[in-house]
Coordinates of C-alpha atoms in Angstrom, one line a residue:
Chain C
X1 CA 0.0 0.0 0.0
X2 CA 1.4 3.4 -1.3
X3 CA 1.8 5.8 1.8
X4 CA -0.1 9.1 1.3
X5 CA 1.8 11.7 0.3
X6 CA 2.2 14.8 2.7
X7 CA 4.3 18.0 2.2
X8 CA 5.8 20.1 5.1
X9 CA 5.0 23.4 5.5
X10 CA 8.0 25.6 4.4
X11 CA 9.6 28.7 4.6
X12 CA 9.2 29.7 0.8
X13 CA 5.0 28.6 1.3
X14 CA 5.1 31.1 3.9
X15 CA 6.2 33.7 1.2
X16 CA 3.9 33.3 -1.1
X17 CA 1.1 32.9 1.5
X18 CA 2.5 36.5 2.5
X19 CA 2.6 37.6 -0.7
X20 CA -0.9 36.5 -1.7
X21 CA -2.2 38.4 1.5
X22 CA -0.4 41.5 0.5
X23 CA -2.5 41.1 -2.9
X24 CA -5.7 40.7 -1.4
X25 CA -4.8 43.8 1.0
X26 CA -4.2 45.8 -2.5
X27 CA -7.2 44.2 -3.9
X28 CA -9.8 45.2 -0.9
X29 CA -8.3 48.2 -0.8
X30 CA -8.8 49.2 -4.5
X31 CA -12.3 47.8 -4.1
X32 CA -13.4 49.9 -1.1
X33 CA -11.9 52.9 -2.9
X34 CA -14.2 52.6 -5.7
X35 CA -17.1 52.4 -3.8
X36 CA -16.0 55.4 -1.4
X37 CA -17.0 52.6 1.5
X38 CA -19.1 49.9 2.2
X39 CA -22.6 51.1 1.5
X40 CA -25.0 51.6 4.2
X41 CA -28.9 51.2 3.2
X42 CA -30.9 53.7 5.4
X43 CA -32.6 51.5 7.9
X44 CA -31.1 48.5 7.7
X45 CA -29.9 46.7 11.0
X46 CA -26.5 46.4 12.4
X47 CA -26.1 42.9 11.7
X48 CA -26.9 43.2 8.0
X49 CA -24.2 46.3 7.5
X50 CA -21.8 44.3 9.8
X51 CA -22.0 41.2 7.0
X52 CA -21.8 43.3 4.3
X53 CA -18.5 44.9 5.8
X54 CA -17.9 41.1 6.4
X55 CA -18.7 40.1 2.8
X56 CA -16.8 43.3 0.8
X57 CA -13.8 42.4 3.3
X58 CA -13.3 38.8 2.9
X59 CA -14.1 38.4 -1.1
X60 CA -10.4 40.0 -2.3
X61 CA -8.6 38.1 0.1
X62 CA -10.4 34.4 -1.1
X63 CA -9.9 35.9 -4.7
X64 CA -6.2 35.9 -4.4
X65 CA -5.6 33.4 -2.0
X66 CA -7.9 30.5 -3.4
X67 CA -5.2 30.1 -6.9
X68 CA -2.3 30.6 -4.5
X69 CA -2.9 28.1 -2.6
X70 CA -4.1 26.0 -5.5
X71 CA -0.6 26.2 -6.9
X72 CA 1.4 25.4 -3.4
X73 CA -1.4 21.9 -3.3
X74 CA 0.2 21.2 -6.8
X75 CA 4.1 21.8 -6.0
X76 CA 6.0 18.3 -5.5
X77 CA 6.3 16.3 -3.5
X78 CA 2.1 15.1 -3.8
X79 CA 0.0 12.4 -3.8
X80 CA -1.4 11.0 -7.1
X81 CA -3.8 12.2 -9.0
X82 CA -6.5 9.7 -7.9
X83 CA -5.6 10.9 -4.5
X84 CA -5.5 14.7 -4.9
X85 CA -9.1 15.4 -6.3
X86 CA -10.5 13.3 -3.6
X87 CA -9.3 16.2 -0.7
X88 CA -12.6 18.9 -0.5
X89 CA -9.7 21.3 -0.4
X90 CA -8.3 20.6 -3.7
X91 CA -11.6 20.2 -5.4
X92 CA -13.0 23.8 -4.0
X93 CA -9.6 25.5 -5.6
X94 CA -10.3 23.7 -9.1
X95 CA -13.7 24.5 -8.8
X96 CA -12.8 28.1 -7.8
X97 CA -10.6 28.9 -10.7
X98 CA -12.9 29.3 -13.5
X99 CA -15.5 31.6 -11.9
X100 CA -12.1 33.6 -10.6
X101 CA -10.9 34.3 -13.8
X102 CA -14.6 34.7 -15.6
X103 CA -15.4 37.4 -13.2
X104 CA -12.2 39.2 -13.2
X105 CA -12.5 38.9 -17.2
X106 CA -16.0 40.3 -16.3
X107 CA -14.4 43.0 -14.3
X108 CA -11.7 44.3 -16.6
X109 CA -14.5 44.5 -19.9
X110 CA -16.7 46.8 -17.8
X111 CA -14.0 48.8 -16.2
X112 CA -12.7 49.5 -19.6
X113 CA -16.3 50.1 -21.1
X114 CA -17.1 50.5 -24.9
X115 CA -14.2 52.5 -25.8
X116 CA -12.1 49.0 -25.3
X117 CA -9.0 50.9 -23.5
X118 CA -8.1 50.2 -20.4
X119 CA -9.1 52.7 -18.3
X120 CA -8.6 52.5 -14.5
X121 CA -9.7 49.0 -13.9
X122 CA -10.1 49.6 -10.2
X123 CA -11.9 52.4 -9.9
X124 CA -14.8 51.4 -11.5
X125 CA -17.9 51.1 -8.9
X126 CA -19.9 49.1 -11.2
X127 CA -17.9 47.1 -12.1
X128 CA -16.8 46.1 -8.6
X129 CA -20.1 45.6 -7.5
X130 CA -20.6 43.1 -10.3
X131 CA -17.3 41.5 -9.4
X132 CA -18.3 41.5 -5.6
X133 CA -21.9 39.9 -6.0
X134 CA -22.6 38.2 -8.9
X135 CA -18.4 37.0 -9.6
X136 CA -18.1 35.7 -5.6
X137 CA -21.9 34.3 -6.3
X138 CA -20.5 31.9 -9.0
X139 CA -17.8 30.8 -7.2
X140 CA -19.9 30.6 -4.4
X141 CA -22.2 27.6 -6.4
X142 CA -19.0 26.4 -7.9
X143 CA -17.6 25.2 -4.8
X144 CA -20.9 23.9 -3.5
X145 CA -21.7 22.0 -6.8
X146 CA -18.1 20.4 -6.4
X147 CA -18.3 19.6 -2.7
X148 CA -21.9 17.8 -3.1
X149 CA -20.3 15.9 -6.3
X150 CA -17.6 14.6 -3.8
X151 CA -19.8 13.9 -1.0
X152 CA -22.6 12.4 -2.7
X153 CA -20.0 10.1 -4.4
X154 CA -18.5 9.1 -1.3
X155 CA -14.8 10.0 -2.5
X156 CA -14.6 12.7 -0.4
X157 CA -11.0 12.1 1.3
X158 CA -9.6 15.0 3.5
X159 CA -5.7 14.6 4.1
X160 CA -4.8 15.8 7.6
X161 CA -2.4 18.4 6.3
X162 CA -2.4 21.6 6.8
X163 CA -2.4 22.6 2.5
X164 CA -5.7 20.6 2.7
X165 CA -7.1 22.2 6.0
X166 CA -6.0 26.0 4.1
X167 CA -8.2 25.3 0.8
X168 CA -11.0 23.7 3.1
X169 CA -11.1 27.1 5.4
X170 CA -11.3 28.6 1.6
X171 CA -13.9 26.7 0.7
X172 CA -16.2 27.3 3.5
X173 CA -14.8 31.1 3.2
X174 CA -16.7 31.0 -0.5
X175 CA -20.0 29.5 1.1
X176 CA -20.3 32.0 3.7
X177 CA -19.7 34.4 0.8
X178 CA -22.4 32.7 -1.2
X179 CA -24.9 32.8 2.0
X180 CA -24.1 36.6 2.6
X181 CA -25.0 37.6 -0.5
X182 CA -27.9 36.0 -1.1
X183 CA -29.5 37.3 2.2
X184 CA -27.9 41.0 1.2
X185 CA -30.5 43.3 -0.5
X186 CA -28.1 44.8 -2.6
X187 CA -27.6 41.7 -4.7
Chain L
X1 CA -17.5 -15.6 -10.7
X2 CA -20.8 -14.3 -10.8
X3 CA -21.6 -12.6 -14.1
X4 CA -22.6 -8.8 -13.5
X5 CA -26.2 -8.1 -14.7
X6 CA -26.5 -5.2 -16.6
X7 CA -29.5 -3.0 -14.6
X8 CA -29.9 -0.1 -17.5
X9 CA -33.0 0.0 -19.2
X10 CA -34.6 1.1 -22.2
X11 CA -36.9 4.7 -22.3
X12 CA -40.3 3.2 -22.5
X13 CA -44.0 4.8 -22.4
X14 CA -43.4 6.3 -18.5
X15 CA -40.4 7.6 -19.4
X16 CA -42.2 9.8 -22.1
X17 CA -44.9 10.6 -20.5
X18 CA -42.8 11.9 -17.6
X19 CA -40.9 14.4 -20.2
X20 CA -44.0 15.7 -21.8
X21 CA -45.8 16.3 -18.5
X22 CA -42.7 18.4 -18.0
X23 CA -42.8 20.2 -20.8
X24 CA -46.3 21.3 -20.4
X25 CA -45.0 22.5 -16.5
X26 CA -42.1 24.8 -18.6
X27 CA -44.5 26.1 -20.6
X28 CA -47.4 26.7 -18.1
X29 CA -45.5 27.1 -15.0
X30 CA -43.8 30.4 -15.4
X31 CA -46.5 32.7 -15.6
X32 CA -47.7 31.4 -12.4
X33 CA -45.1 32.8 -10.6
X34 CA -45.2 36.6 -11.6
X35 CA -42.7 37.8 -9.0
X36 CA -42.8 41.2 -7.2
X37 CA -42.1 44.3 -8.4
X38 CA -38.3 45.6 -8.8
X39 CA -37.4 48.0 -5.7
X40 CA -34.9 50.5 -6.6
X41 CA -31.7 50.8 -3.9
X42 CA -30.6 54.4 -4.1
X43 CA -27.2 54.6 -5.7
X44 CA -24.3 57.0 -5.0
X45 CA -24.7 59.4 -8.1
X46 CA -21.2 58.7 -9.4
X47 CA -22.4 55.1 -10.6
X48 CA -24.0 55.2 -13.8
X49 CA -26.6 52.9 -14.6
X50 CA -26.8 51.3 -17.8
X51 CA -30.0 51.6 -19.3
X52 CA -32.4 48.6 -19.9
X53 CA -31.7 46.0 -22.7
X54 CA -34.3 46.3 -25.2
X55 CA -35.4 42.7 -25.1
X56 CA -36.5 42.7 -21.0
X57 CA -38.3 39.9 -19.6
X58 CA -41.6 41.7 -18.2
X59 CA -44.7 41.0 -16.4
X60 CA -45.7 37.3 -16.0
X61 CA -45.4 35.9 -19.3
X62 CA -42.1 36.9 -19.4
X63 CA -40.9 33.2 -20.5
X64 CA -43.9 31.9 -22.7
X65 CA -44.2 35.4 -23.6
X66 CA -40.9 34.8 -25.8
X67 CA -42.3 31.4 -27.5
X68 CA -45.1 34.5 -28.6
X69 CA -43.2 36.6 -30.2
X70 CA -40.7 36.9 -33.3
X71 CA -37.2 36.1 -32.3
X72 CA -35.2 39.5 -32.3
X73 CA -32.5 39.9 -34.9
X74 CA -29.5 42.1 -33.5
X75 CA -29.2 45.2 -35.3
X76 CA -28.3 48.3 -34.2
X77 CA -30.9 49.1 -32.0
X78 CA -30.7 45.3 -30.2
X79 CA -27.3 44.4 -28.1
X80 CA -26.1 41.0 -28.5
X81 CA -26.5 40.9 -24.8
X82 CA -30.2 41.5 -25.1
X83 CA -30.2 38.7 -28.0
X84 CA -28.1 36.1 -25.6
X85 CA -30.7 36.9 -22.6
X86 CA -33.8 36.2 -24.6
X87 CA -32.0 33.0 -25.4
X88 CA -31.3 32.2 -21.9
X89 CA -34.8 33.2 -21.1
X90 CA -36.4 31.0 -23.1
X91 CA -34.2 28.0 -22.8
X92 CA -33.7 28.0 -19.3
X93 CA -37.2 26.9 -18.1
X94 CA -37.0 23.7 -20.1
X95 CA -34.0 22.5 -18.8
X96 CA -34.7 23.3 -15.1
X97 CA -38.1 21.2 -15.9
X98 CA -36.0 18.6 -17.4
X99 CA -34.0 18.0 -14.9
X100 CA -36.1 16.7 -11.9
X101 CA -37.5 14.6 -14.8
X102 CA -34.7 13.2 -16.1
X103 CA -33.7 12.7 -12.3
X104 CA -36.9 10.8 -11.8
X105 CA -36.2 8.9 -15.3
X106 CA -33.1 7.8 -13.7
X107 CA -34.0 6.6 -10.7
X108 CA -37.3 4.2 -11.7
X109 CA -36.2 0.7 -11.5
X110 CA -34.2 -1.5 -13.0
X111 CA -31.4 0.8 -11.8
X112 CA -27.9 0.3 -11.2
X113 CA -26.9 0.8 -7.7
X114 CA -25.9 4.2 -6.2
X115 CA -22.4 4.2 -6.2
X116 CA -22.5 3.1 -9.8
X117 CA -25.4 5.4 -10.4
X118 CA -23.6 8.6 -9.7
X119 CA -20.5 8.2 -11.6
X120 CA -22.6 8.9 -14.6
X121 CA -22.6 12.2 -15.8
X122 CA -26.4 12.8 -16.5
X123 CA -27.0 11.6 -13.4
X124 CA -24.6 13.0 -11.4
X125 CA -25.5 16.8 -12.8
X126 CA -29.2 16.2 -12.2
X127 CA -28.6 15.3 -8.9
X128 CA -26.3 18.1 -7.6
X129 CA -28.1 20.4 -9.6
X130 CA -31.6 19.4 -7.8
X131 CA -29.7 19.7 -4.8
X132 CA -28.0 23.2 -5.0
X133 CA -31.4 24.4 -6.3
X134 CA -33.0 23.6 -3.2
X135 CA -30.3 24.7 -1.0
X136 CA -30.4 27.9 -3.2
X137 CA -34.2 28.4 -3.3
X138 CA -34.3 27.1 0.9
X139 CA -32.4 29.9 1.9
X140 CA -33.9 32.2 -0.4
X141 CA -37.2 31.9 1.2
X142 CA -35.8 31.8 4.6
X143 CA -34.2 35.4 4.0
X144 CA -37.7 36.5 2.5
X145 CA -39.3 35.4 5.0
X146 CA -37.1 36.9 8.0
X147 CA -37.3 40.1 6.3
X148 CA -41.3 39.9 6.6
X149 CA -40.9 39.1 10.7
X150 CA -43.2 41.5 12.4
X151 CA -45.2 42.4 9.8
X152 CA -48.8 42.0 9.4
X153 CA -50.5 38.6 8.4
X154 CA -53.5 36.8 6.7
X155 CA -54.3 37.2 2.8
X156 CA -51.1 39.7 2.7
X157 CA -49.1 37.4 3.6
X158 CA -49.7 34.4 1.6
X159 CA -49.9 37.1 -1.5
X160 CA -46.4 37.9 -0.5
X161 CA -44.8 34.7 -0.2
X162 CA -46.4 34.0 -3.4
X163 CA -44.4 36.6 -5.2
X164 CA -41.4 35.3 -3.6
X165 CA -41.3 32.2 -5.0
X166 CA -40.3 33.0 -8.4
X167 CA -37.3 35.1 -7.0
X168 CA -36.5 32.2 -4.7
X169 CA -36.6 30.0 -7.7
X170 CA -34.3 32.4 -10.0
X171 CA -31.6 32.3 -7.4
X172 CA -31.8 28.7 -7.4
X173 CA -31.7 28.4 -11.2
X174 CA -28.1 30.6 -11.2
X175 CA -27.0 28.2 -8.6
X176 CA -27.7 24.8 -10.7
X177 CA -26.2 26.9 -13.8
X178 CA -22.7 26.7 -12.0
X179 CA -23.1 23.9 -10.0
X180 CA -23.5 21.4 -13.5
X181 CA -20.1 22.2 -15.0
X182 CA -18.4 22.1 -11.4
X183 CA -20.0 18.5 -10.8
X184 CA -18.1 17.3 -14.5
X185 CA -14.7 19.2 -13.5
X186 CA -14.3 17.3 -10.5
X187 CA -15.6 14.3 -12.1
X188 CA -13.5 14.6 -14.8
X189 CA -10.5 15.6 -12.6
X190 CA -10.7 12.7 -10.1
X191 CA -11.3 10.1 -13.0
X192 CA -14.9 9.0 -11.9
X193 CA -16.6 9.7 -15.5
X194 CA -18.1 6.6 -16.3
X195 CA -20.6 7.7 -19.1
X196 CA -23.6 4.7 -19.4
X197 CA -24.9 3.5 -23.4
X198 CA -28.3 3.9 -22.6
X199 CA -30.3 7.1 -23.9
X200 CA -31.2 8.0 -20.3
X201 CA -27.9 8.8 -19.6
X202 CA -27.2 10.5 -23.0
X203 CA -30.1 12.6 -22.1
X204 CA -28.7 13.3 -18.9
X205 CA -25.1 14.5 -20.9
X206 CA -27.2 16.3 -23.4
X207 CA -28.8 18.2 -20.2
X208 CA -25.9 18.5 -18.7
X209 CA -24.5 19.9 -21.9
X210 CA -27.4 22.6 -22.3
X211 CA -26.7 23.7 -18.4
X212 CA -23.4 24.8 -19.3
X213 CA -24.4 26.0 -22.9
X214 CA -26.3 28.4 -20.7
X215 CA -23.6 29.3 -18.4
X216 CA -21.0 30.2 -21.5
X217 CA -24.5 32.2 -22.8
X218 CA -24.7 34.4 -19.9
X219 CA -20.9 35.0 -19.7
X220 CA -20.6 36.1 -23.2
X221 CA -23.0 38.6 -22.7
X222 CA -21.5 41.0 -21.0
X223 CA -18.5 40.4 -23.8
X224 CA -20.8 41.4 -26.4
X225 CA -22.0 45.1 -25.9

């Protein structure tokens, strides 16, 4: 019996960990710039403005670190392929991928409008509020279609590792996403 | 060793009969559902709002209404969005019927078992996809209906919740739309395709298929101002 696989954390994964934080910092930051601050609907309640700041906050962050750590679960030494899409962490960064680069493809064509120059990408509202609902949305169902497929299977396989642990924190980070914008009224 | 028994089956009478009840339920169904009316959240007035496509689903016959009228050629005065949204619009209710059919298809004995069941495609999208719609549409109706605590009752109520259903439903249409192709990724991915010869399980592909058709559809859109 082949032993599973399992890489050690090291020192240049904690780079690019660091360096995908620093991205999602630059990211949010950009994003709350455009939209002058999280929006407040008059009357809503605490909790709802609270999720929203919850929801506007977390979504750069999962947008640059869901690829990242994609790549680092695919840098040797790992387990074979039969192995690998069996971990829910795996699966959510595959599944996440596609909606990630549709929406920022999404992003870019309305930030740079009919003219077809770029224009500054990040300072388009609308175009971030498309992004931040209806891109973080897909993913949202992306990750849930892939994580019932697994489950309903029964080759769902988590490895007790801490690259798995990181894209199943991700994962759940993208439902909680999903839930908080579907129970926003400005989706 | 024992020989393995082939459990597919052929489409028979049923089978049919179960498709054409739900095409009648795309076609009627719709309009039963009209939906409440759009509320407006104030925007900063920096953010411009695009105006309208021309082709807009409105009022309650918004999806049989399109069956009614000619299909719209883009021109000038039509977007290809608008084009590619009618498309959606019409297509979209048939395979959302479909599916639960085809699900139900599946599932009527002789069948093979579960684990064998679910490593075919057609079978595997129908299922998530019934699933994520109900998760979807579940928690859609929940928030609707914590947003209506405290308020008043009776005939109001049950109006209300009425209108929420095709909402409810909507959001749990976009979730099946992206929860099909992620079901064959992983499938594909982890080596667990194991497409059946039987025409159920073509159907199943060719529904799977029209899911993601969709999905590619509503992405190109906003390519194609």
């Amino acid at each position: 019996m082949t032993a599973s696989v399992r890489r050690k954390f090291t020192i240049l994964d904690g780079m690019i960990l660091v360096a995908a934080i620093a991205c999602g910092f630059a990211l949010r930051r950009a994003f709350l710039n455009s939209f002058h601050g999280v929006w407040v609907i008059q009357g809503e309640s605490w909790l709802m403005r609270n999720a929203r700041g919850l929801n506007w906050a977390a979504t750069p962050f999962l947008t640059m670190l869901t690829p990242t750590v994609l790549l680092l679960r695919l840098r040797r030494p790992r387990p074979r392929q039969i192995e690998l899409f069996r971990q829910p962490g795996l699966a959510a960064g595959c599944a996440a991928i596609l909606p990630i680069a549709m929406s920022l493809a999404c992003f870019i064509r309305e930030s740079a409008g009919r003219s077809g120059e770029l224009q500054d990408p990040l300072s388009a509202a609308g175009a971030g509020l498309h992004f931040q609902y209806v891109g973080s949305y897909r993913v949202g169902c992306w990750v849930l279609g892939s994580w019932l497929a697994l489950f309903l299977s029964g080759r769902r396989r988590p490895e007790r590792s801490w690259i798995d642990r990181i894209g199943r924190i991700l994962g759940i980070g993208w439902l909680v996403v999903l839930v908080l914008d579907m129970v926003d009224p400005m989706y | 060793m024992n020989a393995r028994h082939s459990t597919s089956r052929r489409l028979d009478r049923w089978d049919g009969l179960i498709l054409i009840l739900a095409t009648a339920v795309a076609i009627l169904g719709p309009p039963l559902f009209p939906g409440p009316a759009p509320t407006a959240i104030p925007l900063p007035p920096w953010i411009e709002v695009p105006p309208p496509p021309v082709i807009a689903p409105s009022g309650p016959a918004a999806f049989t209404g399109y069956l009614l009228e000619p299909v719209p050629i883009p021109d000038d005065g039509v977007p290809y969005s608008a084009y590619l949204e009618w498309l959606v619009g019409i297509s979209i209710a048939y395979v959302a019927i479909w599916t639960p059919a085809l699900w139900i298809i599946r599932m009527r004995r002789p069948r093979p078992r579960w684990h064998r069941l679910i490593r075919q495609p057609g079978h595997a999208a129908s299922s998530v996809g019934l699933l994520v719609f109900a998760i979807v549409f579940a928690t859609d109706l929940l928030r609707w209906a914590a947003s209506r605590a405290g308020h008043s009752g009776g005939l109001q109520l049950l109006q209300d919740a009425w209108f929420a259903v095709r909402p409810a439903g909507e959001a749990g249409l976009e979730g099946t739309l992206h929860a099909v192709p992620a079901t064959w990724l992983i499938m594909l991915l982890g080596g667990w395709w194991r497409p059946e010869r039987s025409a159920i399980d073509r159907l199943g592909r060719a529904l799977g298929a029209g899911w993601i058709a969709l999905m590619i559809a509503g992405f190109a859109g906003s390519f194609l101002d």
